[in-house]
Amino acid sequence: MAAMTERLSPDLCVVGGGAAGLSVAAAAAGFGVPVVLVERGRMGGECLNAGCVPSKALIAAARHARAVDEAHRFGVQAGPAMVDMAALRAHVRATIAGIAPTDSAARFTALGVRVIAGTARFTGPDSLAVDDATEITARRVVIATGSSPRLPPVAGLADVPFLTTETVFDLDVLPRHLLVIGAGPVGLELGQAFRRLGSGVTLVEAGEPLAGEDPEAAASVLAALRREGVDIRPHAGIARAFRAGGAVALTLDTGETLTGSHLLVAAGRVPSLAGLDLDRAGIAHGPDGIRVDAALRTTNPRVYAIGDAIPGARSTHGASHQAALVIRNALFRLPVRFDPDAVPRVVFTDPELARIGPTEAALRARGESFRVLRWPLADNDRARAERDIPGHVKLVTTRRGRILGASIVGAHAGEMITTWGLAVRNRLSVRDLAEQVVAYPTRGEIGKRAAMTFYSRTLTNPMVRRMVGWLRRLG
C-alpha cells in the first residue's frame, strides 16, 4: 500500500459530488465551514450527466416533434416532423454543458471547498482514505454517493446489447423499435419521448406501472401513452433475453416473444455504496441503502446519508431538501425531521403526473378519516383553448378541510403542485385556497375549483338555503 501523502482535518467531509453532496458543500462553505468534497466520477452526478437534465432535454425535443404533428388541430399546416438524431444529441449535450459550470470543481473551489477527485473509503468512525493518497479525519461526514442503474436478473441479459438510463442519451440513430424493461417514471418518460420521435415502443413491467401513485392518476397517464401508440405490458415477467439476428428479443413468461432494434433497461436504480467500507465506520446498510433516522443520521452519529444513498423515493429536489436539513442539524444543532410526504413527486410524461402528500389509498390503509375533492381539466377554459384537456386535480383533506395531499394529472402538473406543497407544509385549509385570487384563464384555476367543492354540501343544505332566503327578504 502506498504511503499517505496528505492529511486533512475539515469540519465536514462530503462523499459524492451529485445534487445532494453539492448542496451540502455549497451551503457549508457559505457559512465559512472548512469542507472537503470527494467525487470519483463526474461532478454533477447522475442528475446532470445522465438523468434529469438530459432526459428533460430529450423530452423537450419530443414535445416539439409532437407539436408539429398535431399542428393541424389548430388550423396550422406543418409536418410530418423529421428527426435529426445527430442534432438532437447535440442539443442534449449542449444542455448539459450549459449547466455543468455551476456544478464544476472550479466553481466549488472558488467557493472555498477542497475538491478531491478519487474514491473514498472509511478507515474508521470519523476517518476516510482517498485512493490511499489522502487521509481525511472529519468532525462530520455526509454520504451522498448517489445510485446506478439496476440490472434485473433476466437470463441472457448480459449477452445482448442494451442501453441504460446512463447510455441512452448517446444514441446517434433513432431506434426502429425500442423495447423497454421497466414502466416506472423513467421508463414511461423515455418510452413516450422515443415514440414521439418516431420509434415503435414496447414497455415491459413485472408489476404495476407507476405503482405507489394514485391509481386514478396513473391510469390517466397510461391511457394517454397508449393513445399515442406506446405498447405497455403490465405484470409481464421476462423469461430470457437473446439476440435475434441483428435485433434483440425478450421472451415473456407467457411464451410470447417481443423483438426490437434496441433494448433499454429502466428497471430502477440501486445505491452506489460499493467500496465505501461502511462496516469500518459502524454504518448499518442494506440492499436498498444506508439506514438513517428522521434527522438523516446513520447508526454512526458522526455520519449522515442523503439522496439516492438511502431508502425511499429518489429525486434531486428531495436530495436538496435533505441537504438543507443536514446543514441545520450538523452545523447549528437544530432539531430536524425528514418527512417524505412533504417532497413532491413528478412524472414528466405528457400529461404530467404530480403528487404531494399521502394518496387516498395510503390514508385508507392508515385508517384515517378524510375527504376527496376533485375537478377535471375538461372544465378549465385555458385547457379547452389549448385543446389539452386530459387530466384532473384530486385533493385529500381532513373532514374539517385541512389539505393533506394532492395529485394532479395534466399539462404543467409539475409546476402546479408547488402551490399544494406550500399548502401541505403550512397546514392550510381548502378555505385558504378557495379564497385565493387566481388569474384567468390559467390552469391554476383548477385547483381553486377543486377546493371550492368542499363547500358543495353546504350549498345544498336546506337550513343554509332558508337562511339565504330570509336575508334576501330583509332587502
PDB file of N, CA and C in Angstrom, residues 319-380:
ATOM      1  N   ALA A 319     -33.366  15.343  -2.544  1.00  0.00           N
ATOM      2  CA  ALA A 319     -31.997  15.311  -2.037  1.00  0.00           C
ATOM      3  C   ALA A 319     -31.543  16.689  -1.574  1.00  0.00           C
ATOM      4  N   SER A 320     -31.911  17.717  -2.312  1.00  0.00           N
ATOM      5  CA  SER A 320     -31.537  19.081  -1.918  1.00  0.00           C
ATOM      6  C   SER A 320     -32.213  19.480  -0.617  1.00  0.00           C
ATOM      7  N   HIS A 321     -33.458  19.046  -0.441  1.00  0.00           N
ATOM      8  CA  HIS A 321     -34.162  19.304   0.819  1.00  0.00           C
ATOM      9  C   HIS A 321     -33.467  18.585   1.973  1.00  0.00           C
ATOM     10  N   GLN A 322     -33.074  17.344   1.744  1.00  0.00           N
ATOM     11  CA  GLN A 322     -32.349  16.605   2.778  1.00  0.00           C
ATOM     12  C   GLN A 322     -31.028  17.290   3.117  1.00  0.00           C
ATOM     13  N   ALA A 323     -30.364  17.818   2.109  1.00  0.00           N
ATOM     14  CA  ALA A 323     -29.105  18.529   2.341  1.00  0.00           C
ATOM     15  C   ALA A 323     -29.317  19.717   3.270  1.00  0.00           C
ATOM     16  N   ALA A 324     -30.418  20.453   3.060  1.00  0.00           N
ATOM     17  CA  ALA A 324     -30.711  21.604   3.915  1.00  0.00           C
ATOM     18  C   ALA A 324     -30.949  21.172   5.358  1.00  0.00           C
ATOM     19  N   LEU A 325     -31.632  20.030   5.532  1.00  0.00           N
ATOM     20  CA  LEU A 325     -31.875  19.532   6.884  1.00  0.00           C
ATOM     21  C   LEU A 325     -30.565  19.136   7.564  1.00  0.00           C
ATOM     22  N   VAL A 326     -29.675  18.504   6.817  1.00  0.00           N
ATOM     23  CA  VAL A 326     -28.386  18.115   7.382  1.00  0.00           C
ATOM     24  C   VAL A 326     -27.593  19.342   7.826  1.00  0.00           C
ATOM     25  N   ILE A 327     -27.590  20.375   7.029  1.00  0.00           N
ATOM     26  CA  ILE A 327     -26.887  21.608   7.402  1.00  0.00           C
ATOM     27  C   ILE A 327     -27.446  22.171   8.701  1.00  0.00           C
ATOM     28  N   ARG A 328     -28.758  22.214   8.827  1.00  0.00           N
ATOM     29  CA  ARG A 328     -29.384  22.749  10.043  1.00  0.00           C
ATOM     30  C   ARG A 328     -29.006  21.918  11.257  1.00  0.00           C
ATOM     31  N   ASN A 329     -28.971  20.598  11.108  1.00  0.00           N
ATOM     32  CA  ASN A 329     -28.693  19.730  12.244  1.00  0.00           C
ATOM     33  C   ASN A 329     -27.205  19.641  12.547  1.00  0.00           C
ATOM     34  N   ALA A 330     -26.377  19.459  11.524  1.00  0.00           N
ATOM     35  CA  ALA A 330     -24.943  19.255  11.737  1.00  0.00           C
ATOM     36  C   ALA A 330     -24.222  20.537  12.127  1.00  0.00           C
ATOM     37  N   LEU A 331     -24.612  21.655  11.535  1.00  0.00           N
ATOM     38  CA  LEU A 331     -23.904  22.913  11.791  1.00  0.00           C
ATOM     39  C   LEU A 331     -24.495  23.699  12.948  1.00  0.00           C
ATOM     40  N   PHE A 332     -25.842  23.693  13.056  1.00  0.00           N
ATOM     41  CA  PHE A 332     -26.491  24.555  14.042  1.00  0.00           C
ATOM     42  C   PHE A 332     -27.155  23.785  15.172  1.00  0.00           C
ATOM     43  N   ARG A 333     -27.042  22.431  15.108  1.00  0.00           N
ATOM     44  CA  ARG A 333     -27.612  21.573  16.150  1.00  0.00           C
ATOM     45  C   ARG A 333     -29.114  21.783  16.324  1.00  0.00           C
ATOM     46  N   LEU A 334     -29.788  22.185  15.272  1.00  0.00           N
ATOM     47  CA  LEU A 334     -31.233  22.370  15.321  1.00  0.00           C
ATOM     48  C   LEU A 334     -31.932  21.033  15.085  1.00  0.00           C
ATOM     49  N   PRO A 335     -33.021  20.770  15.782  1.00  0.00           N
ATOM     50  CA  PRO A 335     -33.740  19.515  15.544  1.00  0.00           C
ATOM     51  C   PRO A 335     -34.424  19.552  14.175  1.00  0.00           C
ATOM     52  N   VAL A 336     -34.311  18.469  13.451  1.00  0.00           N
ATOM     53  CA  VAL A 336     -34.941  18.373  12.135  1.00  0.00           C
ATOM     54  C   VAL A 336     -35.606  17.011  12.005  1.00  0.00           C
ATOM     55  N   ARG A 337     -36.560  16.927  11.093  1.00  0.00           N
ATOM     56  CA  ARG A 337     -37.230  15.655  10.838  1.00  0.00           C
ATOM     57  C   ARG A 337     -37.591  15.608   9.359  1.00  0.00           C
ATOM     58  N   PHE A 338     -37.032  14.642   8.664  1.00  0.00           N
ATOM     59  CA  PHE A 338     -37.338  14.498   7.244  1.00  0.00           C
ATOM     60  C   PHE A 338     -38.689  13.810   7.074  1.00  0.00           C
ATOM     61  N   ASP A 339     -39.576  14.454   6.321  1.00  0.00           N
ATOM     62  CA  ASP A 339     -40.914  13.929   6.064  1.00  0.00           C
ATOM     63  C   ASP A 339     -41.037  13.643   4.571  1.00  0.00           C
ATOM     64  N   PRO A 340     -41.021  12.390   4.160  1.00  0.00           N
ATOM     65  CA  PRO A 340     -41.117  12.068   2.728  1.00  0.00           C
ATOM     66  C   PRO A 340     -42.389  12.605   2.085  1.00  0.00           C
ATOM     67  N   ASP A 341     -43.472  12.716   2.865  1.00  0.00           N
ATOM     68  CA  ASP A 341     -44.730  13.205   2.311  1.00  0.00           C
ATOM     69  C   ASP A 341     -44.670  14.686   1.926  1.00  0.00           C
ATOM     70  N   ALA A 342     -43.647  15.394   2.423  1.00  0.00           N
ATOM     71  CA  ALA A 342     -43.520  16.820   2.108  1.00  0.00           C
ATOM     72  C   ALA A 342     -42.727  17.065   0.832  1.00  0.00           C
ATOM     73  N   VAL A 343     -42.266  15.997   0.186  1.00  0.00           N
ATOM     74  CA  VAL A 343     -41.478  16.116  -1.043  1.00  0.00           C
ATOM     75  C   VAL A 343     -42.362  15.787  -2.241  1.00  0.00           C
ATOM     76  N   PRO A 344     -42.547  16.726  -3.169  1.00  0.00           N
ATOM     77  CA  PRO A 344     -43.384  16.431  -4.339  1.00  0.00           C
ATOM     78  C   PRO A 344     -42.742  15.407  -5.257  1.00  0.00           C
ATOM     79  N   ARG A 345     -43.592  14.618  -5.918  1.00  0.00           N
ATOM     80  CA  ARG A 345     -43.152  13.638  -6.904  1.00  0.00           C
ATOM     81  C   ARG A 345     -43.738  14.049  -8.249  1.00  0.00           C
ATOM     82  N   VAL A 346     -42.914  14.003  -9.291  1.00  0.00           N
ATOM     83  CA  VAL A 346     -43.388  14.378 -10.618  1.00  0.00           C
ATOM     84  C   VAL A 346     -42.939  13.340 -11.634  1.00  0.00           C
ATOM     85  N   VAL A 347     -43.878  12.886 -12.447  1.00  0.00           N
ATOM     86  CA  VAL A 347     -43.574  12.032 -13.589  1.00  0.00           C
ATOM     87  C   VAL A 347     -43.718  12.917 -14.821  1.00  0.00           C
ATOM     88  N   PHE A 348     -42.623  13.096 -15.559  1.00  0.00           N
ATOM     89  CA  PHE A 348     -42.594  14.068 -16.651  1.00  0.00           C
ATOM     90  C   PHE A 348     -43.042  13.463 -17.982  1.00  0.00           C
ATOM     91  N   THR A 349     -44.160  12.776 -17.942  1.00  0.00           N
ATOM     92  CA  THR A 349     -44.804  12.336 -19.167  1.00  0.00           C
ATOM     93  C   THR A 349     -45.709  13.466 -19.654  1.00  0.00           C
ATOM     94  N   ASP A 350     -46.460  13.202 -20.712  1.00  0.00           N
ATOM     95  CA  ASP A 350     -47.469  14.157 -21.164  1.00  0.00           C
ATOM     96  C   ASP A 350     -48.775  13.381 -21.318  1.00  0.00           C
ATOM     97  N   PRO A 351     -49.737  13.561 -20.407  1.00  0.00           N
ATOM     98  CA  PRO A 351     -49.761  14.555 -19.332  1.00  0.00           C
ATOM     99  C   PRO A 351     -48.808  14.206 -18.195  1.00  0.00           C
ATOM    100  N   GLU A 352     -48.372  15.254 -17.488  1.00  0.00           N
ATOM    101  CA  GLU A 352     -47.545  15.043 -16.317  1.00  0.00           C
ATOM    102  C   GLU A 352     -48.398  14.528 -15.161  1.00  0.00           C
ATOM    103  N   LEU A 353     -47.741  13.826 -14.244  1.00  0.00           N
ATOM    104  CA  LEU A 353     -48.386  13.397 -13.014  1.00  0.00           C
ATOM    105  C   LEU A 353     -47.564  13.955 -11.865  1.00  0.00           C
ATOM    106  N   ALA A 354     -48.207  14.718 -10.993  1.00  0.00           N
ATOM    107  CA  ALA A 354     -47.505  15.304  -9.850  1.00  0.00           C
ATOM    108  C   ALA A 354     -48.295  15.011  -8.585  1.00  0.00           C
ATOM    109  N   ARG A 355     -47.563  14.750  -7.508  1.00  0.00           N
ATOM    110  CA  ARG A 355     -48.232  14.428  -6.248  1.00  0.00           C
ATOM    111  C   ARG A 355     -47.457  14.991  -5.070  1.00  0.00           C
ATOM    112  N   ILE A 356     -48.195  15.383  -4.037  1.00  0.00           N
ATOM    113  CA  ILE A 356     -47.616  15.785  -2.762  1.00  0.00           C
ATOM    114  C   ILE A 356     -48.476  15.165  -1.663  1.00  0.00           C
ATOM    115  N   GLY A 357     -47.833  14.686  -0.615  1.00  0.00           N
ATOM    116  CA  GLY A 357     -48.581  14.118   0.494  1.00  0.00           C
ATOM    117  C   GLY A 357     -49.068  12.710   0.215  1.00  0.00           C
ATOM    118  N   PRO A 358     -49.815  12.131   1.156  1.00  0.00           N
ATOM    119  CA  PRO A 358     -50.285  10.751   1.002  1.00  0.00           C
ATOM    120  C   PRO A 358     -51.398  10.646  -0.037  1.00  0.00           C
ATOM    121  N   THR A 359     -51.521   9.475  -0.630  1.00  0.00           N
ATOM    122  CA  THR A 359     -52.615   9.221  -1.563  1.00  0.00           C
ATOM    123  C   THR A 359     -53.856   8.794  -0.789  1.00  0.00           C
ATOM    124  N   GLU A 360     -54.969   8.742  -1.503  1.00  0.00           N
ATOM    125  CA  GLU A 360     -56.213   8.269  -0.919  1.00  0.00           C
ATOM    126  C   GLU A 360     -56.043   6.855  -0.368  1.00  0.00           C
ATOM    127  N   ALA A 361     -55.358   5.992  -1.134  1.00  0.00           N
ATOM    128  CA  ALA A 361     -55.162   4.611  -0.709  1.00  0.00           C
ATOM    129  C   ALA A 361     -54.316   4.533   0.559  1.00  0.00           C
ATOM    130  N   ALA A 362     -53.287   5.379   0.647  1.00  0.00           N
ATOM    131  CA  ALA A 362     -52.422   5.368   1.826  1.00  0.00           C
ATOM    132  C   ALA A 362     -53.186   5.800   3.072  1.00  0.00           C
ATOM    133  N   LEU A 363     -54.033   6.813   2.946  1.00  0.00           N
ATOM    134  CA  LEU A 363     -54.824   7.275   4.088  1.00  0.00           C
ATOM    135  C   LEU A 363     -55.814   6.203   4.524  1.00  0.00           C
ATOM    136  N   ARG A 364     -56.394   5.522   3.551  1.00  0.00           N
ATOM    137  CA  ARG A 364     -57.341   4.459   3.884  1.00  0.00           C
ATOM    138  C   ARG A 364     -56.624   3.326   4.612  1.00  0.00           C
ATOM    139  N   ALA A 365     -55.398   3.006   4.160  1.00  0.00           N
ATOM    140  CA  ALA A 365     -54.636   1.941   4.813  1.00  0.00           C
ATOM    141  C   ALA A 365     -54.275   2.311   6.249  1.00  0.00           C
ATOM    142  N   ARG A 366     -54.095   3.590   6.507  1.00  0.00           N
ATOM    143  CA  ARG A 366     -53.782   4.046   7.866  1.00  0.00           C
ATOM    144  C   ARG A 366     -55.022   4.105   8.756  1.00  0.00           C
ATOM    145  N   GLY A 367     -56.192   3.974   8.147  1.00  0.00           N
ATOM    146  CA  GLY A 367     -57.427   4.061   8.910  1.00  0.00           C
ATOM    147  C   GLY A 367     -57.829   5.483   9.233  1.00  0.00           C
ATOM    148  N   GLU A 368     -57.302   6.449   8.489  1.00  0.00           N
ATOM    149  CA  GLU A 368     -57.607   7.852   8.756  1.00  0.00           C
ATOM    150  C   GLU A 368     -58.892   8.280   8.056  1.00  0.00           C
ATOM    151  N   SER A 369     -59.599   9.223   8.683  1.00  0.00           N
ATOM    152  CA  SER A 369     -60.813   9.781   8.093  1.00  0.00           C
ATOM    153  C   SER A 369     -60.420  10.930   7.170  1.00  0.00           C
ATOM    154  N   PHE A 370     -61.004  10.990   5.989  1.00  0.00           N
ATOM    155  CA  PHE A 370     -60.625  12.025   5.029  1.00  0.00           C
ATOM    156  C   PHE A 370     -61.750  12.265   4.030  1.00  0.00           C
ATOM    157  N   ARG A 371     -61.590  13.321   3.261  1.00  0.00           N
ATOM    158  CA  ARG A 371     -62.494  13.620   2.158  1.00  0.00           C
ATOM    159  C   ARG A 371     -61.694  13.722   0.866  1.00  0.00           C
ATOM    160  N   VAL A 372     -62.320  13.419  -0.239  1.00  0.00           N
ATOM    161  CA  VAL A 372     -61.702  13.516  -1.556  1.00  0.00           C
ATOM    162  C   VAL A 372     -62.420  14.598  -2.357  1.00  0.00           C
ATOM    163  N   LEU A 373     -61.666  15.541  -2.897  1.00  0.00           N
ATOM    164  CA  LEU A 373     -62.208  16.617  -3.739  1.00  0.00           C
ATOM    165  C   LEU A 373     -61.544  16.518  -5.101  1.00  0.00           C
ATOM    166  N   ARG A 374     -62.248  16.844  -6.156  1.00  0.00           N
ATOM    167  CA  ARG A 374     -61.647  16.736  -7.488  1.00  0.00           C
ATOM    168  C   ARG A 374     -62.270  17.761  -8.436  1.00  0.00           C
ATOM    169  N   TRP A 375     -61.533  18.016  -9.518  1.00  0.00           N
ATOM    170  CA  TRP A 375     -62.047  18.852 -10.598  1.00  0.00           C
ATOM    171  C   TRP A 375     -61.329  18.463 -11.886  1.00  0.00           C
ATOM    172  N   PRO A 376     -62.063  18.314 -12.990  1.00  0.00           N
ATOM    173  CA  PRO A 376     -61.442  17.877 -14.244  1.00  0.00           C
ATOM    174  C   PRO A 376     -60.865  19.042 -15.046  1.00  0.00           C
ATOM    175  N   LEU A 377     -59.789  18.780 -15.775  1.00  0.00           N
ATOM    176  CA  LEU A 377     -59.234  19.798 -16.666  1.00  0.00           C
ATOM    177  C   LEU A 377     -60.207  20.143 -17.784  1.00  0.00           C
ATOM    178  N   ALA A 378     -61.108  19.224 -18.109  1.00  0.00           N
ATOM    179  CA  ALA A 378     -62.063  19.477 -19.188  1.00  0.00           C
ATOM    180  C   ALA A 378     -62.945  20.682 -18.889  1.00  0.00           C
ATOM    181  N   ASP A 379     -63.052  21.071 -17.609  1.00  0.00           N
ATOM    182  CA  ASP A 379     -63.846  22.241 -17.230  1.00  0.00           C
ATOM    183  C   ASP A 379     -62.991  23.478 -17.020  1.00  0.00           C
ATOM    184  N   ASN A 380     -61.758  23.456 -17.512  1.00  0.00           N
ATOM    185  CA  ASN A 380     -60.852  24.595 -17.389  1.00  0.00           C
ATOM    186  C   ASN A 380     -60.749  25.284 -18.741  1.00  0.00           C
TER     187      ASN A 380
END
